[in-house]
Short mmCIF file of C-alpha atoms and ligand atoms in Angstrom, two decimals:
data_model
loop_
_atom_site.label_atom_id
_atom_site.label_comp_id
_atom_site.label_asym_id
_atom_site.label_seq_id
_atom_site.Cartn_x
_atom_site.Cartn_y
_atom_site.Cartn_z
CA MET Z 1 11.41 1.68 -9.33
CA VAL Z 2 11.82 3.03 -5.83
CA SER Z 3 9.32 5.89 -6.26
CA THR Z 4 6.36 3.76 -7.39
CA THR Z 5 6.65 0.98 -4.86
CA ILE Z 6 6.79 3.02 -1.68
CA ALA Z 7 3.73 4.80 -0.29
CA ARG Z 8 4.18 8.47 0.45
CA ASP Z 9 4.88 9.06 4.12
CA THR Z 10 2.12 11.60 4.70
CA GLN Z 11 2.69 11.59 8.43
CA ILE Z 12 6.18 13.05 8.06
CA PHE Z 13 5.43 15.27 5.05
CA ASP Z 14 2.42 16.80 6.80
CA LEU Z 15 4.70 17.68 9.70
CA ILE Z 16 7.29 19.16 7.32
CA ALA Z 17 4.50 21.31 5.82
CA LYS Z 18 3.59 22.46 9.34
CA GLU Z 19 7.20 23.38 10.09
CA HIS Z 20 7.39 25.24 6.77
CA HIS Z 21 4.29 27.20 7.77
CA ARG Z 22 5.82 27.97 11.19
CA GLN Z 23 8.96 29.32 9.59
CA GLU Z 24 7.00 31.40 7.03
CA SER Z 25 4.58 32.96 9.50
CA GLY Z 26 6.80 33.91 12.45
CA ILE Z 27 9.65 36.24 13.35
CA GLU Z 28 12.81 34.19 13.82
CA LEU Z 29 15.37 35.75 16.15
CA ILE Z 30 17.37 32.70 17.29
CA ALA Z 31 20.92 33.96 16.69
CA SER Z 32 22.23 30.57 15.52
CA GLU Z 33 19.53 30.02 12.90
CA ASN Z 34 19.14 31.15 9.31
CA PHE Z 35 17.18 30.30 6.17
CA THR Z 36 19.11 28.50 3.44
CA SER Z 37 18.44 29.10 -0.23
CA PRO Z 38 16.31 26.63 -2.25
CA GLN Z 39 19.42 25.45 -4.12
CA VAL Z 40 21.19 24.61 -0.83
CA MET Z 41 18.19 22.46 0.14
CA GLU Z 42 18.02 20.95 -3.34
CA ALA Z 43 21.65 19.82 -3.12
CA GLN Z 44 21.09 18.42 0.37
CA GLY Z 45 17.98 16.52 -0.76
CA SER Z 46 19.78 14.93 -3.72
CA VAL Z 47 20.90 11.40 -4.71
CA LEU Z 48 24.27 12.16 -3.13
CA THR Z 49 22.78 10.87 0.11
CA ASN Z 50 23.12 7.38 -1.41
CA LYS Z 51 26.91 7.45 -1.74
CA TYR Z 52 29.56 6.12 0.62
CA ALA Z 53 32.87 7.95 0.28
CA GLU Z 54 35.09 7.29 3.31
CA GLY Z 55 38.42 9.03 2.81
CA LEU Z 56 39.22 12.24 0.96
CA PRO Z 57 38.90 13.31 -2.71
CA GLY Z 58 41.21 11.07 -4.77
CA LYS Z 59 41.91 8.81 -1.75
CA ARG Z 60 38.71 6.90 -1.02
CA TYR Z 61 37.96 3.50 0.47
CA TYR Z 62 35.03 3.00 -1.96
CA GLY Z 63 34.62 2.85 -5.73
CA GLY Z 64 32.35 5.13 -7.74
CA CYS Z 65 33.57 8.32 -6.08
CA GLU Z 66 34.59 10.18 -9.26
CA VAL Z 67 31.65 12.59 -9.06
CA VAL Z 68 31.57 13.14 -5.30
CA ASP Z 69 35.34 13.72 -5.44
CA GLN Z 70 34.72 16.70 -7.71
CA ILE Z 71 31.93 18.01 -5.48
CA GLU Z 72 33.96 17.74 -2.29
CA GLN Z 73 36.98 19.36 -3.95
CA ILE Z 74 34.83 22.30 -5.08
CA ALA Z 75 33.53 22.67 -1.51
CA ILE Z 76 37.11 22.69 -0.19
CA ASP Z 77 38.32 25.17 -2.83
CA ARG Z 78 35.43 27.57 -2.32
CA LEU Z 79 35.82 27.45 1.45
CA LYS Z 80 39.55 28.17 1.16
CA GLU Z 81 38.84 31.13 -1.11
CA LEU Z 82 36.16 32.46 1.22
CA PHE Z 83 38.35 32.47 4.34
CA GLY Z 84 41.80 32.77 2.76
CA ALA Z 85 42.59 29.32 4.17
CA THR Z 86 45.34 27.12 2.78
CA TRP Z 87 43.86 23.85 4.08
CA ALA Z 88 40.32 22.79 4.87
CA ASN Z 89 38.30 19.71 5.76
CA VAL Z 90 34.59 20.02 4.93
CA GLN Z 91 33.45 16.67 6.33
CA PRO Z 92 32.53 17.37 9.98
CA HIS Z 93 28.83 16.61 10.40
CA SER Z 94 28.39 19.54 12.81
CA GLY Z 95 30.25 22.17 14.80
CA ALA Z 96 30.56 19.81 17.76
CA GLN Z 97 32.05 17.14 15.47
CA ALA Z 98 34.57 19.62 14.08
CA ASN Z 99 35.74 20.56 17.57
CA THR Z 100 35.88 16.94 18.73
CA ALA Z 101 38.00 16.00 15.71
CA VAL Z 102 40.44 18.82 16.54
CA PHE Z 103 40.69 17.65 20.16
CA LEU Z 104 41.32 14.06 19.11
CA ALA Z 105 44.03 15.18 16.68
CA CYS Z 106 45.81 17.57 19.03
CA LEU Z 107 45.28 16.47 22.63
CA GLN Z 108 45.84 13.48 24.87
CA PRO Z 109 43.26 12.47 27.51
CA GLY Z 110 43.83 14.54 30.64
CA ASP Z 111 45.48 17.47 28.82
CA LYS Z 112 44.54 20.93 30.07
CA ILE Z 113 42.36 23.16 27.91
CA LEU Z 114 41.33 26.78 28.51
CA GLY Z 115 38.01 27.98 27.09
CA PHE Z 116 35.40 30.70 27.46
CA ASN Z 117 33.01 30.00 30.34
CA LEU Z 118 29.71 28.52 29.13
CA ALA Z 119 27.84 30.55 31.75
CA HIS Z 120 29.32 33.74 30.27
CA GLY Z 121 28.47 32.91 26.64
CA GLY Z 122 30.87 30.07 25.75
CA HIS Z 123 29.96 26.74 24.17
CA LEU Z 124 29.42 23.26 25.61
CA THR Z 125 32.17 21.84 23.40
CA HIS Z 126 34.80 24.16 24.93
CA GLY Z 127 35.23 22.20 28.17
CA SER Z 128 31.80 21.74 29.74
CA PRO Z 129 31.74 18.77 32.16
CA VAL Z 130 28.75 17.32 30.29
CA ASN Z 131 30.63 17.29 26.97
CA ILE Z 132 33.49 15.05 25.88
CA SER Z 133 35.73 18.16 25.97
CA GLY Z 134 35.23 18.45 29.73
CA LYS Z 135 35.12 14.72 30.44
CA TYR Z 136 38.29 13.64 28.62
CA PHE Z 137 40.34 16.80 29.14
CA GLN Z 138 40.96 19.04 32.12
CA PRO Z 139 39.09 22.29 31.51
CA PHE Z 140 39.85 25.79 32.80
CA PHE Z 141 37.82 28.86 31.92
CA TYR Z 142 38.01 32.60 31.40
CA GLY Z 143 34.95 34.86 31.46
CA VAL Z 144 33.71 38.42 31.18
CA GLU Z 145 33.90 41.21 33.73
CA GLN Z 146 30.68 41.75 35.65
CA GLU Z 147 30.69 45.54 35.14
CA SER Z 148 31.60 45.75 31.46
CA GLY Z 149 30.44 42.39 30.12
CA LEU Z 150 33.77 42.26 28.25
CA ILE Z 151 36.60 39.71 28.33
CA ASP Z 152 39.68 41.06 30.12
CA TRP Z 153 42.65 39.77 28.08
CA ASP Z 154 45.05 40.37 31.00
CA LYS Z 155 43.01 37.92 33.06
CA VAL Z 156 43.01 35.38 30.22
CA GLU Z 157 46.79 35.70 30.14
CA ALA Z 158 47.10 35.30 33.91
CA THR Z 159 44.99 32.11 33.84
CA ALA Z 160 46.93 30.74 30.87
CA LEU Z 161 50.29 31.38 32.55
CA LYS Z 162 49.09 29.79 35.80
CA GLU Z 163 47.43 26.69 34.32
CA ARG Z 164 49.59 26.27 31.20
CA PRO Z 165 46.90 24.59 29.06
CA LYS Z 166 47.91 22.65 25.96
CA MET Z 167 45.14 24.38 24.01
CA ILE Z 168 43.42 27.76 24.31
CA ILE Z 169 39.95 27.94 22.73
CA CYS Z 170 38.35 31.21 21.74
CA GLY Z 171 34.88 31.74 20.33
CA ALA Z 172 31.38 31.83 21.79
CA SER Z 173 27.69 31.26 21.42
CA ALA Z 174 26.54 34.42 23.13
CA TYR Z 175 29.26 37.10 23.07
CA SER Z 176 28.44 40.20 21.07
CA ARG Z 177 31.97 41.62 20.86
CA ASP Z 178 34.98 40.95 18.63
CA TRP Z 179 37.99 38.85 19.64
CA ASP Z 180 41.62 39.97 19.98
CA TYR Z 181 43.28 37.07 18.13
CA ILE Z 182 46.69 38.80 18.06
CA ARG Z 183 46.72 39.04 21.84
CA LEU Z 184 45.46 35.48 22.24
CA ARG Z 185 48.19 34.13 19.94
CA ALA Z 186 50.80 36.04 21.93
CA ILE Z 187 49.44 34.41 25.10
CA ALA Z 188 49.41 30.96 23.48
CA ASP Z 189 52.98 31.40 22.23
CA GLN Z 190 54.25 32.24 25.73
CA ILE Z 191 53.23 28.79 26.97
CA GLY Z 192 53.56 26.81 23.74
CA ALA Z 193 49.81 26.24 23.53
CA LEU Z 194 47.72 25.62 20.44
CA LEU Z 195 45.15 28.31 19.70
CA LEU Z 196 41.78 27.14 18.36
CA ALA Z 197 39.17 29.67 17.21
CA ASP Z 198 35.61 28.39 16.96
CA ILE Z 199 33.95 31.07 14.85
CA SER Z 200 30.65 29.22 14.42
CA HIS Z 201 28.57 32.30 15.15
CA PRO Z 202 30.27 35.24 13.41
CA ALA Z 203 31.87 33.33 10.47
CA GLY Z 204 29.68 35.06 7.90
CA LEU Z 205 30.76 38.49 9.10
CA ILE Z 206 34.41 37.44 9.29
CA VAL Z 207 34.50 36.38 5.63
CA LYS Z 208 33.44 39.86 4.61
CA GLY Z 209 36.05 41.60 6.78
CA LEU Z 210 33.51 42.98 9.25
CA LEU Z 211 35.31 41.40 12.20
CA ASN Z 212 38.93 40.50 12.99
CA ASP Z 213 40.45 37.69 10.94
CA PRO Z 214 41.18 34.63 13.13
CA LEU Z 215 42.89 32.58 10.43
CA GLU Z 216 45.98 34.76 10.38
CA HIS Z 217 46.67 34.22 14.08
CA CYS Z 218 44.99 31.02 15.30
CA HIS Z 219 46.58 27.66 14.55
CA ILE Z 220 43.23 26.05 13.78
CA VAL Z 221 39.79 27.49 13.03
CA THR Z 222 36.47 25.63 13.18
CA THR Z 223 33.03 26.83 12.24
CA THR Z 224 29.51 25.61 11.72
CA THR Z 225 28.13 26.28 8.25
CA HIS Z 226 24.50 26.97 9.17
CA LYS Z 227 24.53 30.15 11.24
CA THR Z 228 25.57 33.50 9.72
CA LEU Z 229 27.19 31.52 6.85
CA ARG Z 230 23.66 30.45 5.77
CA GLY Z 231 24.55 26.97 4.60
CA PRO Z 232 23.28 23.51 5.53
CA ARG Z 233 23.77 22.23 9.08
CA GLY Z 234 27.39 21.13 9.36
CA GLY Z 235 30.95 21.97 10.37
CA VAL Z 236 34.37 22.59 8.81
CA ILE Z 237 37.99 22.86 9.98
CA MET Z 238 40.53 25.26 8.44
CA MET Z 239 44.11 26.49 8.71
CA ARG Z 240 46.06 29.22 6.98
CA ASN Z 241 49.62 29.17 8.32
CA ASP Z 242 50.32 26.44 10.79
CA PHE Z 243 50.20 23.03 9.20
CA GLU Z 244 53.84 22.24 9.96
CA ASN Z 245 53.06 20.68 13.36
CA PRO Z 246 55.44 22.82 15.43
CA PHE Z 247 54.21 20.97 18.53
CA GLY Z 248 55.46 17.58 17.41
CA LEU Z 249 51.96 16.11 17.79
CA LYS Z 250 51.89 12.40 17.04
CA THR Z 251 49.46 9.93 15.52
CA PRO Z 252 48.24 7.04 17.71
CA LYS Z 253 51.03 4.97 16.08
CA GLY Z 254 53.61 7.52 17.20
CA ASP Z 255 54.34 9.12 13.79
CA ILE Z 256 54.87 12.85 13.55
CA ARG Z 257 52.77 14.12 10.66
CA SER Z 258 51.67 17.51 9.36
CA MET Z 259 48.85 19.23 11.23
CA SER Z 260 46.59 18.92 8.19
CA SER Z 261 47.06 15.17 8.03
CA LEU Z 262 46.47 14.85 11.79
CA LEU Z 263 43.29 16.89 11.51
CA ASP Z 264 42.04 14.92 8.51
CA SER Z 265 42.54 11.74 10.55
CA GLY Z 266 40.84 13.37 13.53
CA VAL Z 267 37.69 13.66 11.39
CA PHE Z 268 37.95 10.26 9.66
CA PRO Z 269 38.57 7.67 10.98
CA GLY Z 270 38.97 9.43 14.34
CA THR Z 271 35.47 10.59 15.07
CA GLN Z 272 33.32 9.98 11.99
CA GLY Z 273 32.57 7.38 9.35
CA GLY Z 274 31.43 8.16 5.83
CA PRO Z 275 31.10 11.84 4.92
CA LEU Z 276 27.64 13.23 4.10
CA GLU Z 277 28.32 14.08 0.46
CA HIS Z 278 24.82 15.54 -0.01
CA VAL Z 279 25.53 17.97 2.82
CA ILE Z 280 29.00 18.67 1.43
CA ALA Z 281 27.37 19.55 -1.93
CA ALA Z 282 25.00 21.89 -0.08
CA LYS Z 283 28.00 23.41 1.72
CA ALA Z 284 29.67 23.99 -1.65
CA VAL Z 285 26.55 25.76 -2.93
CA ALA Z 286 26.38 27.92 0.21
CA PHE Z 287 30.10 28.79 0.01
CA GLY Z 288 29.54 29.82 -3.63
CA GLU Z 289 26.68 32.04 -2.51
CA ALA Z 290 28.82 33.52 0.28
CA LEU Z 291 31.47 34.48 -2.29
CA SER Z 292 28.91 36.66 -4.11
CA ASP Z 293 28.34 40.41 -3.86
CA ASP Z 294 24.77 39.75 -2.71
CA TYR Z 295 26.14 38.00 0.35
CA THR Z 296 28.54 40.89 1.03
CA GLU Z 297 25.51 43.17 1.17
CA TYR Z 298 23.71 40.61 3.34
CA ALA Z 299 26.56 40.41 5.90
CA HIS Z 300 26.72 44.21 6.20
CA GLN Z 301 22.95 44.34 6.67
CA VAL Z 302 23.06 41.63 9.37
CA ARG Z 303 25.34 43.83 11.42
CA LYS Z 304 23.45 47.06 10.70
CA ASN Z 305 20.24 45.33 11.76
CA ALA Z 306 21.83 44.03 14.97
CA GLN Z 307 23.03 47.52 15.84
CA ALA Z 308 19.60 49.02 15.11
CA MET Z 309 17.96 46.31 17.20
CA ALA Z 310 20.36 46.83 20.12
CA LYS Z 311 19.69 50.56 20.07
CA ALA Z 312 15.92 50.00 19.99
CA PHE Z 313 16.14 47.71 23.03
CA VAL Z 314 18.33 50.21 24.93
CA ASP Z 315 15.92 53.04 24.05
CA LYS Z 316 13.17 51.00 25.71
CA GLY Z 317 15.22 50.56 28.87
CA TYR Z 318 16.50 46.99 28.29
CA LYS Z 319 19.98 46.10 29.52
CA ILE Z 320 22.27 44.63 26.87
CA ILE Z 321 25.37 42.82 28.11
CA SER Z 322 28.42 44.92 27.12
CA ASN Z 323 25.98 47.67 26.07
CA GLY Z 324 25.90 46.81 22.41
CA THR Z 325 27.11 44.53 19.66
CA ASP Z 326 29.89 44.23 17.10
CA ASN Z 327 28.33 41.22 15.39
CA HIS Z 328 24.93 39.68 14.64
CA LEU Z 329 23.62 39.04 18.15
CA MET Z 330 23.02 40.49 21.57
CA LEU Z 331 22.38 39.12 25.02
CA ILE Z 332 19.68 40.92 26.97
CA ASP Z 333 19.46 40.88 30.78
CA LEU Z 334 15.74 40.88 31.56
CA SER Z 335 16.04 41.03 35.34
CA SER Z 336 15.64 44.81 35.51
CA LYS Z 337 12.31 44.34 33.70
CA GLY Z 338 11.21 41.79 36.29
CA LEU Z 339 11.21 38.97 33.72
CA THR Z 340 13.04 35.66 33.32
CA GLY Z 341 14.37 34.26 30.06
CA LYS Z 342 11.97 31.33 30.36
CA LEU Z 343 8.94 33.62 30.68
CA ALA Z 344 10.15 35.80 27.78
CA GLU Z 345 10.71 32.81 25.48
CA ASN Z 346 7.37 31.21 26.38
CA THR Z 347 5.41 34.46 26.04
CA LEU Z 348 7.00 35.66 22.80
CA ILE Z 349 6.32 32.33 21.12
CA LYS Z 350 2.59 32.91 21.69
CA ALA Z 351 2.98 35.86 19.30
CA ASP Z 352 5.03 33.74 16.85
CA ILE Z 353 8.28 35.50 17.80
CA THR Z 354 11.03 32.94 18.45
CA VAL Z 355 13.98 33.69 20.76
CA ASN Z 356 15.95 31.55 23.17
CA LYS Z 357 16.33 32.04 26.88
CA ASN Z 358 19.98 32.39 27.82
CA MET Z 359 22.06 32.64 30.97
CA VAL Z 360 23.62 36.07 31.44
CA PRO Z 361 27.10 36.34 33.01
CA PHE Z 362 26.91 35.87 36.81
CA ASP Z 363 23.31 34.66 36.47
CA THR Z 364 21.61 33.63 39.70
CA LYS Z 365 18.94 31.62 37.89
CA SER Z 366 19.21 28.05 36.59
CA PRO Z 367 19.88 27.28 32.90
CA MET Z 368 16.23 26.18 32.57
CA VAL Z 369 14.98 29.57 33.79
CA THR Z 370 17.77 32.14 33.16
CA SER Z 371 17.73 35.91 33.50
CA GLY Z 372 18.32 36.63 29.84
CA MET Z 373 17.45 36.06 26.24
CA ARG Z 374 19.68 35.96 23.17
CA VAL Z 375 18.51 37.50 19.92
CA GLY Z 376 20.17 37.75 16.53
CA THR Z 377 19.46 39.16 13.09
CA PRO Z 378 20.82 36.62 10.52
CA ALA Z 379 17.46 34.98 9.76
CA MET Z 380 15.34 38.11 9.49
CA THR Z 381 18.01 39.81 7.38
CA THR Z 382 17.79 36.87 4.95
CA ARG Z 383 14.09 37.65 4.84
CA GLY Z 384 14.95 41.13 3.58
CA LEU Z 385 14.27 43.20 6.69
CA LYS Z 386 16.17 46.41 7.35
CA GLU Z 387 16.97 48.73 10.27
CA ALA Z 388 13.49 50.29 10.57
CA ASP Z 389 12.00 46.80 10.68
CA MET Z 390 14.22 45.99 13.67
CA GLU Z 391 12.64 48.88 15.57
CA ARG Z 392 9.20 47.53 14.70
CA ILE Z 393 10.21 44.06 15.92
CA VAL Z 394 11.44 45.48 19.24
CA ASP Z 395 8.17 47.42 19.62
CA LEU Z 396 6.21 44.22 19.11
CA MET Z 397 8.42 42.28 21.52
CA ASP Z 398 8.12 44.99 24.15
CA THR Z 399 4.33 45.00 23.86
CA VAL Z 400 4.27 41.23 24.43
CA LEU Z 401 6.78 41.27 27.30
CA MET Z 402 5.10 44.16 29.11
CA ASN Z 403 1.70 42.46 28.74
CA ALA Z 404 2.67 38.88 29.46
CA GLU Z 405 -0.70 38.18 31.15
CA ASN Z 406 -2.82 39.93 28.52
CA GLU Z 407 -3.87 37.28 26.00
CA ALA Z 408 -5.82 39.77 23.84
CA LYS Z 409 -2.79 42.03 23.40
CA ILE Z 410 -0.51 39.07 22.65
CA ASP Z 411 -3.00 37.77 20.11
CA ALA Z 412 -3.12 41.17 18.40
CA VAL Z 413 0.68 41.13 18.10
CA LYS Z 414 0.55 37.60 16.69
CA GLN Z 415 -1.91 38.79 14.03
CA GLU Z 416 0.39 41.67 13.14
CA VAL Z 417 3.42 39.33 12.97
CA ASN Z 418 1.56 36.85 10.72
CA ASN Z 419 0.25 39.59 8.40
CA TRP Z 420 3.68 41.20 8.17
CA MET Z 421 5.45 37.94 7.40
CA ALA Z 422 2.85 37.13 4.71
CA GLU Z 423 4.03 40.31 2.95
CA VAL Z 424 7.66 39.06 2.90
CA PRO Z 425 7.39 35.37 1.95
CA LEU Z 426 10.45 33.29 2.58
CA TYR Z 427 10.22 30.63 -0.13
CA LYS Z 428 8.00 31.90 -2.91
C1 PLP R 501 30.47 28.38 19.22
C2 PLP R 501 29.79 27.11 18.82
N1 PLP R 501 30.53 26.02 18.59
C3 PLP R 501 29.97 24.84 18.25
C4 PLP R 501 28.60 24.74 18.11
C5 PLP R 501 28.02 23.38 17.83
O1 PLP R 501 27.50 23.29 16.58
P1 PLP R 501 26.54 22.07 16.20
O2 PLP R 501 25.24 22.34 16.86
O3 PLP R 501 26.50 22.11 14.70
O4 PLP R 501 27.20 20.83 16.70
C6 PLP R 501 27.79 25.85 18.33
C7 PLP R 501 26.33 25.71 18.20
O5 PLP R 501 25.54 26.43 18.67
C8 PLP R 501 28.39 27.08 18.70
O6 PLP R 501 27.68 28.15 18.96
#
């Protein structure tokens, strides 16, 4: 039997225990992270990891897929219900994989793409020169206005009309405002471009109607499943209206097929091999959780907490890009406080408060230093914290940041953080 013949790997399990302790004892403010439920982890740690299942439910290249077919179909059905999608692929191993599969399905090498500037809050996979999206395609970018921190849709339109990209990509990693998908679709339609929304960050708020609905207006929508959605690490691709392939996109063999079939092929065999059925089962569990009333309450609280946190920072004289937030995160410019993002990240971690340094729009510092930090509320909301707790967190952060050289003060905050988190255990 497998379990009796193999010695326990104490080296790795001791490290997992350490990471568990880290997560339990600290304040987690990384906007892209969350804490999954025990049943999501149970599904991901299951025997499904043993199964090969290349293909799609009912159309596999391997035998013995009767059970995983049912699991994957449930994941697809729940995801469609959650987003009001009419087609979905739940196999992408990550958000980057989902985007790459879309590019492979819809673009030819050298095609122009127009995305949100990484230095203004965009994502690497939307045309950065260090990513396949910027190496294989010709990227153009739109950004935010320096004064307002907001995207100017007229400028997006002007760039789109000038460059005539084949695809416009909307979505971000560090933009705290909502997106005008109606306007973007109108821009895309003027030049016959495909519109892709990557809603990796705010997906969990979108499913509960707290933000504009991209599926109605964007041809294709991708998202990660592990941020506000609170599932396992992974990606998905969805559509609601546009699977007829109005662009006449072709397969490598030259056939014109439906968009859904092109996208399925973009995932497998285009950019991936066998799907991770254990992760797909965990996605299905998470989508089931997201359909519940508890999750509705959670999503509302995520946003209320973000707004309370933004106000608390502003009350203490911190500058928030665009002066507030519509979603779960905010980007804080620390330069007026005489701090860099690197110093803030490295000092806060001494008090067991985790954030990430982040470029702010028009930053004069390098990506390894940065003038800003990004904070978000999904993880601490999962932990049960409310608006008043956000004010307490900002107080603690301010004490650390204003006393970056004072080890005694930082240590006192760390003690308070650890004691507080012990009162609200994550996994009982
Ligand atoms: C907007 C956006 N797209 C894609 C990704 C990539 O997701 P993954 O890390 O799962 O590849 C991220 C991750 O931060 C993201 O913020």
